[in-house]
Coordinates of N, CA and C in Angstrom, one line a residue:
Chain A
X25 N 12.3 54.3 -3.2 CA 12.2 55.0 -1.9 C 13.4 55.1 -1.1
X26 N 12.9 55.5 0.1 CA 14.5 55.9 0.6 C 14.8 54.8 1.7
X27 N 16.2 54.6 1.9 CA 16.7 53.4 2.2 C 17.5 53.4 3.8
X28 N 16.8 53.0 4.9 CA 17.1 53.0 6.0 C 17.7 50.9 6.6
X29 N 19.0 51.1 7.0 CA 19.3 50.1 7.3 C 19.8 49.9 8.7
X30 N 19.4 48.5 9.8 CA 19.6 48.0 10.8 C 20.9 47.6 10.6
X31 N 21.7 47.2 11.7 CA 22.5 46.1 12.4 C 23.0 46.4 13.5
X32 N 22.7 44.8 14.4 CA 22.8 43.8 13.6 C 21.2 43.5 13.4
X33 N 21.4 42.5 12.2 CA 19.9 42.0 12.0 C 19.1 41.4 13.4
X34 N 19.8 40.1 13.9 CA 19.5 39.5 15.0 C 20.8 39.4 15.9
X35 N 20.5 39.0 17.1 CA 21.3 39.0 18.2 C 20.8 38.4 19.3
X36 N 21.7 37.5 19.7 CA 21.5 36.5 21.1 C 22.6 37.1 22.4
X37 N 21.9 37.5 23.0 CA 23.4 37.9 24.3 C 22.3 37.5 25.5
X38 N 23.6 37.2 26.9 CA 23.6 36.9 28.0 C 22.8 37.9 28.9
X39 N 21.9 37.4 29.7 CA 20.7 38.4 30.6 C 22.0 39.6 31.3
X40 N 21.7 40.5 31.7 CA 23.3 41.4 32.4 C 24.0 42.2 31.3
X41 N 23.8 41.4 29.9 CA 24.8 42.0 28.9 C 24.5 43.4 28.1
X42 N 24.6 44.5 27.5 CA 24.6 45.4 26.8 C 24.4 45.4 25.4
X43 N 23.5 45.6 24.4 CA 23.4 45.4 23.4 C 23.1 46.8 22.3
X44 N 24.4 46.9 21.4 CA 23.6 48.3 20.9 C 23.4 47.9 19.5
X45 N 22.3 48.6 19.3 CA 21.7 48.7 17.6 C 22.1 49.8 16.8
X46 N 22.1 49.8 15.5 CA 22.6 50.9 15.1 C 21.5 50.8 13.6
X47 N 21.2 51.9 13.5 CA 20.2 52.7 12.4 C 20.8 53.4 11.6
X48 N 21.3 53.3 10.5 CA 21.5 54.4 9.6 C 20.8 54.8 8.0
X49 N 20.2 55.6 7.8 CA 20.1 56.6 6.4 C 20.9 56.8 5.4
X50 N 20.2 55.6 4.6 CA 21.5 55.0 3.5 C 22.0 56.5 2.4
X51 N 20.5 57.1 2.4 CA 20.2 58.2 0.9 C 19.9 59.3 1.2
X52 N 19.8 59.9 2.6 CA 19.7 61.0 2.9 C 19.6 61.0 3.9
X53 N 19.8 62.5 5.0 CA 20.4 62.8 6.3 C 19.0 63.1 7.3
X54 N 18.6 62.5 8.1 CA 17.7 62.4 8.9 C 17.6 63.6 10.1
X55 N 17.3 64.3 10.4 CA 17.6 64.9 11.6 C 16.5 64.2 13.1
X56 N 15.6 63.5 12.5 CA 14.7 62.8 13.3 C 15.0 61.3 12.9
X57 N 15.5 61.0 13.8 CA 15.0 59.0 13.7 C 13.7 59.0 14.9
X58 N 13.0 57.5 14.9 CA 12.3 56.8 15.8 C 13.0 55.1 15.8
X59 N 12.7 55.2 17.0 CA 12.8 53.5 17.5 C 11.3 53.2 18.2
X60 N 10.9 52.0 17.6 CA 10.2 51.3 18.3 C 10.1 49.9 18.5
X61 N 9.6 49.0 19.3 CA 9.5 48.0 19.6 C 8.5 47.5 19.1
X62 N 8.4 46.3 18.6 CA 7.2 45.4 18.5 C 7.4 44.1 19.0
X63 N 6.1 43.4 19.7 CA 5.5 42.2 19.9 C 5.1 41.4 18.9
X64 N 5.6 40.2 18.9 CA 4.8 39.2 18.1 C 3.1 39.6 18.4
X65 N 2.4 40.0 16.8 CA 1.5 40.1 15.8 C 1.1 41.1 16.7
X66 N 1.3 42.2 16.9 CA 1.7 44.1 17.6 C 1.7 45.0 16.7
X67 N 1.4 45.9 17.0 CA 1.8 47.2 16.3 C 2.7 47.2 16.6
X68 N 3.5 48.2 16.2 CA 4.7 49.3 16.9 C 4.1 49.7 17.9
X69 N 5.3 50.2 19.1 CA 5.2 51.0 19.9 C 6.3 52.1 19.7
X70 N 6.0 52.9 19.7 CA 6.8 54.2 19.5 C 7.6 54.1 20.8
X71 N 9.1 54.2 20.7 CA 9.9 54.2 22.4 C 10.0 55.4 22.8
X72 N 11.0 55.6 21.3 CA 11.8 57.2 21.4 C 11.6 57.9 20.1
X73 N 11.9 59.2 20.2 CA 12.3 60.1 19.2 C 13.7 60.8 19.0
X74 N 14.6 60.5 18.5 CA 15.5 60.8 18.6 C 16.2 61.9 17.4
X75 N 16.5 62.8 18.3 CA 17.1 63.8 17.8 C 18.5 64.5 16.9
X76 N 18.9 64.5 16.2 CA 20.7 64.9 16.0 C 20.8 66.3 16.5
X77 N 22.3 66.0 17.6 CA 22.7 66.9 18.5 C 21.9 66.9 19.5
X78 N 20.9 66.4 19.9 CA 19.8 67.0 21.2 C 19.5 65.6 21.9
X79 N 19.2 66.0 22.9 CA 19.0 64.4 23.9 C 17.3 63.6 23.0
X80 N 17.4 62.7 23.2 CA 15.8 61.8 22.8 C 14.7 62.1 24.3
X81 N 13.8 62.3 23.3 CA 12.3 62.6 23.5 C 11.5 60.4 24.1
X82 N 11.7 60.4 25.3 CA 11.6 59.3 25.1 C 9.6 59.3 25.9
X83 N 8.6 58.1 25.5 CA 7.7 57.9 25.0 C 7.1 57.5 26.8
X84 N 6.0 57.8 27.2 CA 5.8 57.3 28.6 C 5.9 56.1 28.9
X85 N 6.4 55.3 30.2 CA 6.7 53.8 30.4 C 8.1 53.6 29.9
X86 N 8.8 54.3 28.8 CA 10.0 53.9 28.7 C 10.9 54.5 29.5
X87 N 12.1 53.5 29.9 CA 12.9 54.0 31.0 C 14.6 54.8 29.8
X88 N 14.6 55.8 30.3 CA 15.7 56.0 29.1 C 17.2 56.0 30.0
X89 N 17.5 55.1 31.0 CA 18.9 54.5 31.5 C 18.4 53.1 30.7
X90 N 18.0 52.9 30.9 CA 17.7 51.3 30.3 C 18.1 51.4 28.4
X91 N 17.3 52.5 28.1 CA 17.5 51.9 26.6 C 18.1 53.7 26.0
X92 N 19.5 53.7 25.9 CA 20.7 54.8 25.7 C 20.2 55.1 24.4
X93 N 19.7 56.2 23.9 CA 19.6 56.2 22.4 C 20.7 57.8 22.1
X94 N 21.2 57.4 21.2 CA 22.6 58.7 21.0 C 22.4 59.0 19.3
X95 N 22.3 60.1 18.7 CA 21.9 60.6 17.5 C 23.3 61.5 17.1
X96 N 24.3 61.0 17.3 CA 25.3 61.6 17.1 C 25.8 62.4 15.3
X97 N 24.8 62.0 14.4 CA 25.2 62.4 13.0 C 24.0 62.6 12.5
X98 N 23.9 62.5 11.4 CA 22.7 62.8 10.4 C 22.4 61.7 10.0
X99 N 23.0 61.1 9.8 CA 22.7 59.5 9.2 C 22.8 58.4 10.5
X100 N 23.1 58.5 11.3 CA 23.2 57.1 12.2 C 22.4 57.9 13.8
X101 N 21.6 56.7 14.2 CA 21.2 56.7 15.5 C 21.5 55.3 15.9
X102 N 21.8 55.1 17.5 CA 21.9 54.4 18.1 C 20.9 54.3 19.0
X103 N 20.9 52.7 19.4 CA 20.0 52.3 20.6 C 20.7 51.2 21.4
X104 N 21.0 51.7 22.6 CA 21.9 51.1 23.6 C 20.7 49.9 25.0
X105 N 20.6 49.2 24.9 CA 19.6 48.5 25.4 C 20.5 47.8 26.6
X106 N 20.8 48.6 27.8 CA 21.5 48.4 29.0 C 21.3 47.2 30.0
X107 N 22.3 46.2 30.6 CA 22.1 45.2 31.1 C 20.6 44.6 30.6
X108 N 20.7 44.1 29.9 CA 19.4 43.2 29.2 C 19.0 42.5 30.0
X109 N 17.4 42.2 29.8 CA 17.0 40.8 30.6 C 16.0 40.5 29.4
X110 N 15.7 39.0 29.8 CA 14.5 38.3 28.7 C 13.7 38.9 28.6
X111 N 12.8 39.7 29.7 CA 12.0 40.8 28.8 C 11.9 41.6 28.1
X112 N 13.5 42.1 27.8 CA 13.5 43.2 26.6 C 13.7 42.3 26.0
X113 N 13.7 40.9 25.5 CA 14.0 40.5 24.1 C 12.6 40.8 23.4
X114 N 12.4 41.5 22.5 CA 11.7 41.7 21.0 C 12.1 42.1 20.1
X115 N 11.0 42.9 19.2 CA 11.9 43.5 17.6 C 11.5 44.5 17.7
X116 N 13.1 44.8 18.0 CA 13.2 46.9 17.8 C 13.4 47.0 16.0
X117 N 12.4 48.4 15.9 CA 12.8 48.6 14.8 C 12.9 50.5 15.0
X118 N 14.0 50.8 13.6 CA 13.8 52.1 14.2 C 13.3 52.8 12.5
X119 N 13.3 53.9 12.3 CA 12.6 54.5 11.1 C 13.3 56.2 11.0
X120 N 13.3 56.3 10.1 CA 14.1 57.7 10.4 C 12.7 58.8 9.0
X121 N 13.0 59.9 9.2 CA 12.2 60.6 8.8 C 13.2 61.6 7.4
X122 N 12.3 61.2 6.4 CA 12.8 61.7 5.2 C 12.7 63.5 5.0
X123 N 13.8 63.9 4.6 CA 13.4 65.3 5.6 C 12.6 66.1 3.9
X124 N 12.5 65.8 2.8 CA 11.9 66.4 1.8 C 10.0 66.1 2.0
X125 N 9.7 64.7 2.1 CA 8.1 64.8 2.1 C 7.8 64.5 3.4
X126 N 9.4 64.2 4.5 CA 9.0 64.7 5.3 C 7.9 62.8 6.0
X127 N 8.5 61.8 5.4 CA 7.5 60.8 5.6 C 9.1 59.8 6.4
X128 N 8.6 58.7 7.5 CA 9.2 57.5 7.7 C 9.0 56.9 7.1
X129 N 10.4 56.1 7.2 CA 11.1 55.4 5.9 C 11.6 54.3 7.1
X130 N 11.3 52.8 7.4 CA 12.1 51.9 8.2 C 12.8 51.3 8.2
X131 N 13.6 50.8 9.1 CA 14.9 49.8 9.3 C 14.0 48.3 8.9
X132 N 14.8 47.3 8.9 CA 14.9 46.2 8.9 C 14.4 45.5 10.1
X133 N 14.8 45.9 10.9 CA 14.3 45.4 12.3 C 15.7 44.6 12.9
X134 N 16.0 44.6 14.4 CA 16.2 43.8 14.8 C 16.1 43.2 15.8
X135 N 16.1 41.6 15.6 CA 15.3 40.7 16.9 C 16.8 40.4 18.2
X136 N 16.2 41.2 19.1 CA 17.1 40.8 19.9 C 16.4 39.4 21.0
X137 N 17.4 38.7 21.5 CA 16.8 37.3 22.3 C 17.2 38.0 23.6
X138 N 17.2 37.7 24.5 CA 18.3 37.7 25.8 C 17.9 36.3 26.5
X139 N 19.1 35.5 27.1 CA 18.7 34.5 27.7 C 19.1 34.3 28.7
Chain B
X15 N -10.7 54.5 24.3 CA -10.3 53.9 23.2 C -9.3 54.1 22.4
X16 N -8.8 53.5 21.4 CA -7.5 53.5 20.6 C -7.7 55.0 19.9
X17 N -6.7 55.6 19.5 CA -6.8 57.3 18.5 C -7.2 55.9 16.8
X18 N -6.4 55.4 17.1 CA -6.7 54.5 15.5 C -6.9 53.3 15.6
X19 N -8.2 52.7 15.0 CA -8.8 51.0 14.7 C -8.4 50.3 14.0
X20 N -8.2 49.2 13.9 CA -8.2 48.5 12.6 C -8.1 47.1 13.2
X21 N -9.3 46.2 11.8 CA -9.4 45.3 12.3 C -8.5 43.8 12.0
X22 N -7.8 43.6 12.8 CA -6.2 42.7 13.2 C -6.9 41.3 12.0
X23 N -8.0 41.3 11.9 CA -8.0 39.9 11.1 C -8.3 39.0 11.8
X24 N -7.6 37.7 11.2 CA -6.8 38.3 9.8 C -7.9 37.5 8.3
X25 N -7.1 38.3 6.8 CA -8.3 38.3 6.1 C -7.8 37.6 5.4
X26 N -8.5 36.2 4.8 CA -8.1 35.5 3.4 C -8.7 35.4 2.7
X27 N -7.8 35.4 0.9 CA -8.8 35.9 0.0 C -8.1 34.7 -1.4
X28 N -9.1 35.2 -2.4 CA -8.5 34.1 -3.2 C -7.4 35.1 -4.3
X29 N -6.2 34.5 -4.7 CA -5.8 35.2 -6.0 C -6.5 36.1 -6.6
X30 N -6.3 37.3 -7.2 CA -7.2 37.9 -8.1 C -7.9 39.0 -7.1
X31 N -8.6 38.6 -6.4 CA -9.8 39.0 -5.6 C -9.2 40.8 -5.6
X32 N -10.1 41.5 -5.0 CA -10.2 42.6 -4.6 C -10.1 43.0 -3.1
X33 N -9.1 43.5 -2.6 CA -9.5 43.6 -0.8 C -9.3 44.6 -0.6
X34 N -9.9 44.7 0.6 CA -10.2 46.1 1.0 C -10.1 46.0 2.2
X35 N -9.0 46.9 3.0 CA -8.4 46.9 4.6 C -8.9 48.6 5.0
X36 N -9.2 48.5 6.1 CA -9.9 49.6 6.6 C -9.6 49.9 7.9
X37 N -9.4 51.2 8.7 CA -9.6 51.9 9.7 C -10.0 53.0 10.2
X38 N -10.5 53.2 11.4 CA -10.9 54.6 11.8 C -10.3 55.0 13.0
X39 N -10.7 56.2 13.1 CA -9.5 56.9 14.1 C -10.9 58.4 14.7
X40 N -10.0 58.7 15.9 CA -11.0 59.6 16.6 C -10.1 60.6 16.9
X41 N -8.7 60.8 16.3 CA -8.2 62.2 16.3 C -8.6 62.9 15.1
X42 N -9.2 64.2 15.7 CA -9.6 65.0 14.4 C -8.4 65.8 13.5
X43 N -7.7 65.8 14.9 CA -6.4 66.7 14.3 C -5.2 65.9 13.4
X44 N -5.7 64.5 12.9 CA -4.9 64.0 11.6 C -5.0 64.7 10.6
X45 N -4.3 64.2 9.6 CA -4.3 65.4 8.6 C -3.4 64.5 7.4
X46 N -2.8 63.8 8.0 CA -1.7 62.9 7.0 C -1.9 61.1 7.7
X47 N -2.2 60.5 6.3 CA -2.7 59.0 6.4 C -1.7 58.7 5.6
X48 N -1.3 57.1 6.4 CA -0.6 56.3 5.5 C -0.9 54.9 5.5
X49 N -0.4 54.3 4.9 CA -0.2 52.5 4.8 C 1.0 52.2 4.5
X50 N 1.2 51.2 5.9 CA 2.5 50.1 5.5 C 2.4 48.7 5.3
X51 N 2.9 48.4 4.6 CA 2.9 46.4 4.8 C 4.5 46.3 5.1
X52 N 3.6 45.0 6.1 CA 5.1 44.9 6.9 C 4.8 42.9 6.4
X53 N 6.0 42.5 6.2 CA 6.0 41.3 6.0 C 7.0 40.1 7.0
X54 N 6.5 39.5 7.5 CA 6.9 38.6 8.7 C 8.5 39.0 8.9
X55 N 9.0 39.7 10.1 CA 10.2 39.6 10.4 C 11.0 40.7 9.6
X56 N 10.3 41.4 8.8 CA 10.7 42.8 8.6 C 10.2 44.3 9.2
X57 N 10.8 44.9 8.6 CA 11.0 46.4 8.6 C 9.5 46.6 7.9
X58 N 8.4 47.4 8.5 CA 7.4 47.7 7.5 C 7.8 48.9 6.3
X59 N 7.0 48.6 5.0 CA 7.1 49.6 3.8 C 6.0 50.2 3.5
X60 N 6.7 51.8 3.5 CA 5.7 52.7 3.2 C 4.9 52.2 1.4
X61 N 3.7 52.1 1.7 CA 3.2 51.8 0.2 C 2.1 52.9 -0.1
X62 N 1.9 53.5 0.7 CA 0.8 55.1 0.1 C 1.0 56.2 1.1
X63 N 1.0 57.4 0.6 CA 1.0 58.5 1.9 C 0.2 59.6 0.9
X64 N -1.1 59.7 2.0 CA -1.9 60.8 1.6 C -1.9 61.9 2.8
X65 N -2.7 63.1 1.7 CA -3.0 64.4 2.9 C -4.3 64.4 2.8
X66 N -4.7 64.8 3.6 CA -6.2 64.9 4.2 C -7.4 63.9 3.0
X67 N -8.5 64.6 3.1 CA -9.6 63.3 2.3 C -9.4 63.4 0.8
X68 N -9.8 62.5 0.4 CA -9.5 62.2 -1.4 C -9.2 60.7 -1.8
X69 N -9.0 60.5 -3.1 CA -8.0 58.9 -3.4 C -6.9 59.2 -4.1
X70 N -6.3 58.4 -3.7 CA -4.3 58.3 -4.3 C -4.3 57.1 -4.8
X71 N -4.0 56.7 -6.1 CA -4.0 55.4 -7.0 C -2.8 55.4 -7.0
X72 N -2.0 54.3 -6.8 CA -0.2 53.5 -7.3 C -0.7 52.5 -7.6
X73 N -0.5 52.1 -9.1 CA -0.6 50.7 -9.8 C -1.9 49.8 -9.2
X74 N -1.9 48.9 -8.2 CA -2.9 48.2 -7.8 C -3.5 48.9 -7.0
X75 N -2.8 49.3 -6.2 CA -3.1 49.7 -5.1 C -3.9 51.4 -4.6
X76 N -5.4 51.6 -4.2 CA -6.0 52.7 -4.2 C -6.0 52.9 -2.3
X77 N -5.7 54.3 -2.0 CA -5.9 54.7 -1.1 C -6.9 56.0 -0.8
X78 N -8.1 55.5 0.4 CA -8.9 56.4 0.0 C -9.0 57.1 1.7
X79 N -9.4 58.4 1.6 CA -9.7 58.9 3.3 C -11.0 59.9 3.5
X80 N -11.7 59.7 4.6 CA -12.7 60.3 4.0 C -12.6 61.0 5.8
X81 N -12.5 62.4 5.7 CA -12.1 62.8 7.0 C -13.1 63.1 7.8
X82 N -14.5 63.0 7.2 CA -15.3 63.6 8.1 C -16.3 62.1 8.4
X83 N -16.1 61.3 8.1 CA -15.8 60.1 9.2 C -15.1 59.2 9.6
X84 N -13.8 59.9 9.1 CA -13.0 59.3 10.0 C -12.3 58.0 9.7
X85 N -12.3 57.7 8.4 CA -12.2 56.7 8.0 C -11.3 56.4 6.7
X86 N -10.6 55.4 6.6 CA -10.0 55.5 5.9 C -9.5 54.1 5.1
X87 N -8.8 54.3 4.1 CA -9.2 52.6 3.1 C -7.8 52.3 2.4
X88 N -7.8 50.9 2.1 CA -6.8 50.5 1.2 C -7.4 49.3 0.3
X89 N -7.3 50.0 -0.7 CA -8.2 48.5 -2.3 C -6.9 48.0 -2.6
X90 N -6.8 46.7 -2.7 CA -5.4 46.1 -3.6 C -6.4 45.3 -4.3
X91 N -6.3 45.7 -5.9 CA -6.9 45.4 -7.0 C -6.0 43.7 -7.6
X92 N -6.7 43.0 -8.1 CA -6.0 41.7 -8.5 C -4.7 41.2 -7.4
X93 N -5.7 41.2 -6.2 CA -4.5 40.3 -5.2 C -3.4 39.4 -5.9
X94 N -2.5 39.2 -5.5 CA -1.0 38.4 -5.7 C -1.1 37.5 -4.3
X95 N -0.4 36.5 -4.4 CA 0.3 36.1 -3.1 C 1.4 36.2 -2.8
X96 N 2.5 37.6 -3.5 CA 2.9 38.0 -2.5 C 2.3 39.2 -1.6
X97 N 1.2 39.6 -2.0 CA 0.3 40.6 -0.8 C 0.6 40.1 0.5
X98 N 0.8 38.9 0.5 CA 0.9 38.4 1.5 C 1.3 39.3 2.8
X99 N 0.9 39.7 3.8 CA 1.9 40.3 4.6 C 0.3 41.0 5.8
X100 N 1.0 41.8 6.8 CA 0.7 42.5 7.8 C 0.4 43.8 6.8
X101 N -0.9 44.4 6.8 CA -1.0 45.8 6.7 C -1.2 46.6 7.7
X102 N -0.4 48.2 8.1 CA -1.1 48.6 8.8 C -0.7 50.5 8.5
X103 N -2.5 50.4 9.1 CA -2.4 52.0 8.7 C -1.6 53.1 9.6
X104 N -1.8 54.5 9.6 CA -1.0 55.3 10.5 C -1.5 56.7 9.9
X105 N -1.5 57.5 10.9 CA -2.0 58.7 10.7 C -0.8 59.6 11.7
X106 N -1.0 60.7 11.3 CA -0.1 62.3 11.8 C -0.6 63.4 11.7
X107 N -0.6 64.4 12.8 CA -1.2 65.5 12.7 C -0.5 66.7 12.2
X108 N 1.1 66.6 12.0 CA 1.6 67.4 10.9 C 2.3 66.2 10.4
X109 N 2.8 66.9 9.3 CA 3.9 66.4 8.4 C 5.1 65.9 9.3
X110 N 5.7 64.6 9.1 CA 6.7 64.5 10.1 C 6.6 64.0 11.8
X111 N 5.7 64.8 12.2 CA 5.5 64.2 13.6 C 5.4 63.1 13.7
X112 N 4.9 62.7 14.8 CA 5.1 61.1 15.4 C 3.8 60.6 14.9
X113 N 4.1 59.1 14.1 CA 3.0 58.2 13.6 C 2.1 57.9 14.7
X114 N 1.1 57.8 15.0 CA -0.1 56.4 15.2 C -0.4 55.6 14.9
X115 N -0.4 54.1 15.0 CA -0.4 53.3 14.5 C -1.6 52.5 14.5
X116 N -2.2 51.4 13.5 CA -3.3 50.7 14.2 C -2.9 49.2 14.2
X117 N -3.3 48.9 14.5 CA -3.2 47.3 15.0 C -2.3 46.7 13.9
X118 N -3.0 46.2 12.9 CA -2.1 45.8 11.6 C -3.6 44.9 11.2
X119 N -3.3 44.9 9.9 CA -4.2 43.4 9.4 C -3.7 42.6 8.7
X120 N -3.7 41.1 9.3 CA -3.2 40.0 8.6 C -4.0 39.7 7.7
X121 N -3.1 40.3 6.2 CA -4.0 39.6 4.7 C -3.0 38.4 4.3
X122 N -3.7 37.4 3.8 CA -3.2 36.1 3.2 C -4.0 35.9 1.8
X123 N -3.5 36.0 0.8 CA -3.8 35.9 -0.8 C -3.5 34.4 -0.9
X124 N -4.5 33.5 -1.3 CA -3.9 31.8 -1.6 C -4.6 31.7 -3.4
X125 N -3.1 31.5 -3.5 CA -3.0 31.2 -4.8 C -4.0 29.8 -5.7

């Protein structure tokens, strides 16, 4: 199947601090990624939808100053998670969409802490 | 209520066994079902993707949907304990758009 990769895996930073994630599409060019968040024993939450070239489609309740998502290529999206505090610490994961059957394909996940 | 059910568990079974993970959903406008297993601290993996009702066999694993109630299934034939993991389903109302997700269900296979 097709091969979508996180980093960093995990991450510990300072409450105030800035943290970005980066997603990329090891095997083929995405024009749609998603980022979502999960809670310990959670579904996903769908955050954003993010676009290449076009601003993200972000999800109701999420604040999009807070969490920067930039789709600058075909293969990489980013997730900028702005001055952190301990409540954004969970597991974002993001998933990008295979553009032949047209199915998500996910990252790895990563667990961000803030302390 | 939720667009998609499923029941969180979690389920344990012995080696071998037969299980069967299940959900229903109250959008009619799905059209494309899936299943993921996600395993502690990972990324979930796509392991079936169907279109509308019917069954889809991969090796152990049978996926069935039955759209006119709404319902939809996952048989993993001769459990392993690495089945081990979080299953959870997902539905879409085209190709591509944005997943739905259901809860997940914690299966445990004990060897």
């Amino acid at each position: 199947g097709a091969v979508v990769s996180q980093h960093p895996s995990r991450v510990i930073c300072k409450s105030g601090t800035s943290v970005k994630i980066e997603c990329r599409s090891l095997d083929f060019q995405a024009t749609t990624m998603f980022w979502y968040r999960q809670f310990p024993k959670k579904s996903l939450m769908l955050m954003a939808t993010s676009n290449e070239g076009s601003k993200a489609t972000y999800e109701q309740g999420v604040e999009k100053d807070k969490f920067l998502i930039n789709h600058a290529s075909l293969t990489l999206s980013t997730l900028t998670v702005t001055s952190a505090h301990p409540e954004d610490s969970s597991f974002y994961i993001c998933s990008a969409r295979e553009p032949i059957q047209e199915t998500q394909y996910f990252g790895p996940g990563t667990r961000l802490l803030v302390l | 209520q939720k667009e998609v059910e499923q029941d969180p568990g979690p389920l344990s079974v012995p080696e071998g066994a037969i299980v069967s993970l299940n959900c229903t959903y109250s959008n009619s406008a799905f059209q494309y079902f899936m299943w993921y297993r996600q395993y502690s601290r990972k990324g979930p993996e796509l392991l079936m993707y169907t279109y509308s009702s019917g069954n889809k066999e991969d090796g152990r694993f049978t996926a069935q949907v039955d759209k006119s109630s709404k319902y939809i299934s996952l048989f993993i034939r001769d459990s392993q304990p690495s089945d081990s993991a979080t299953y959870l389903c997902a539905c879409e109302e085209t190709s591509g758009s944005r997943l739905t997700f259901g809860e997940g269900t914690q299966l445990t296979v004990n060897p």
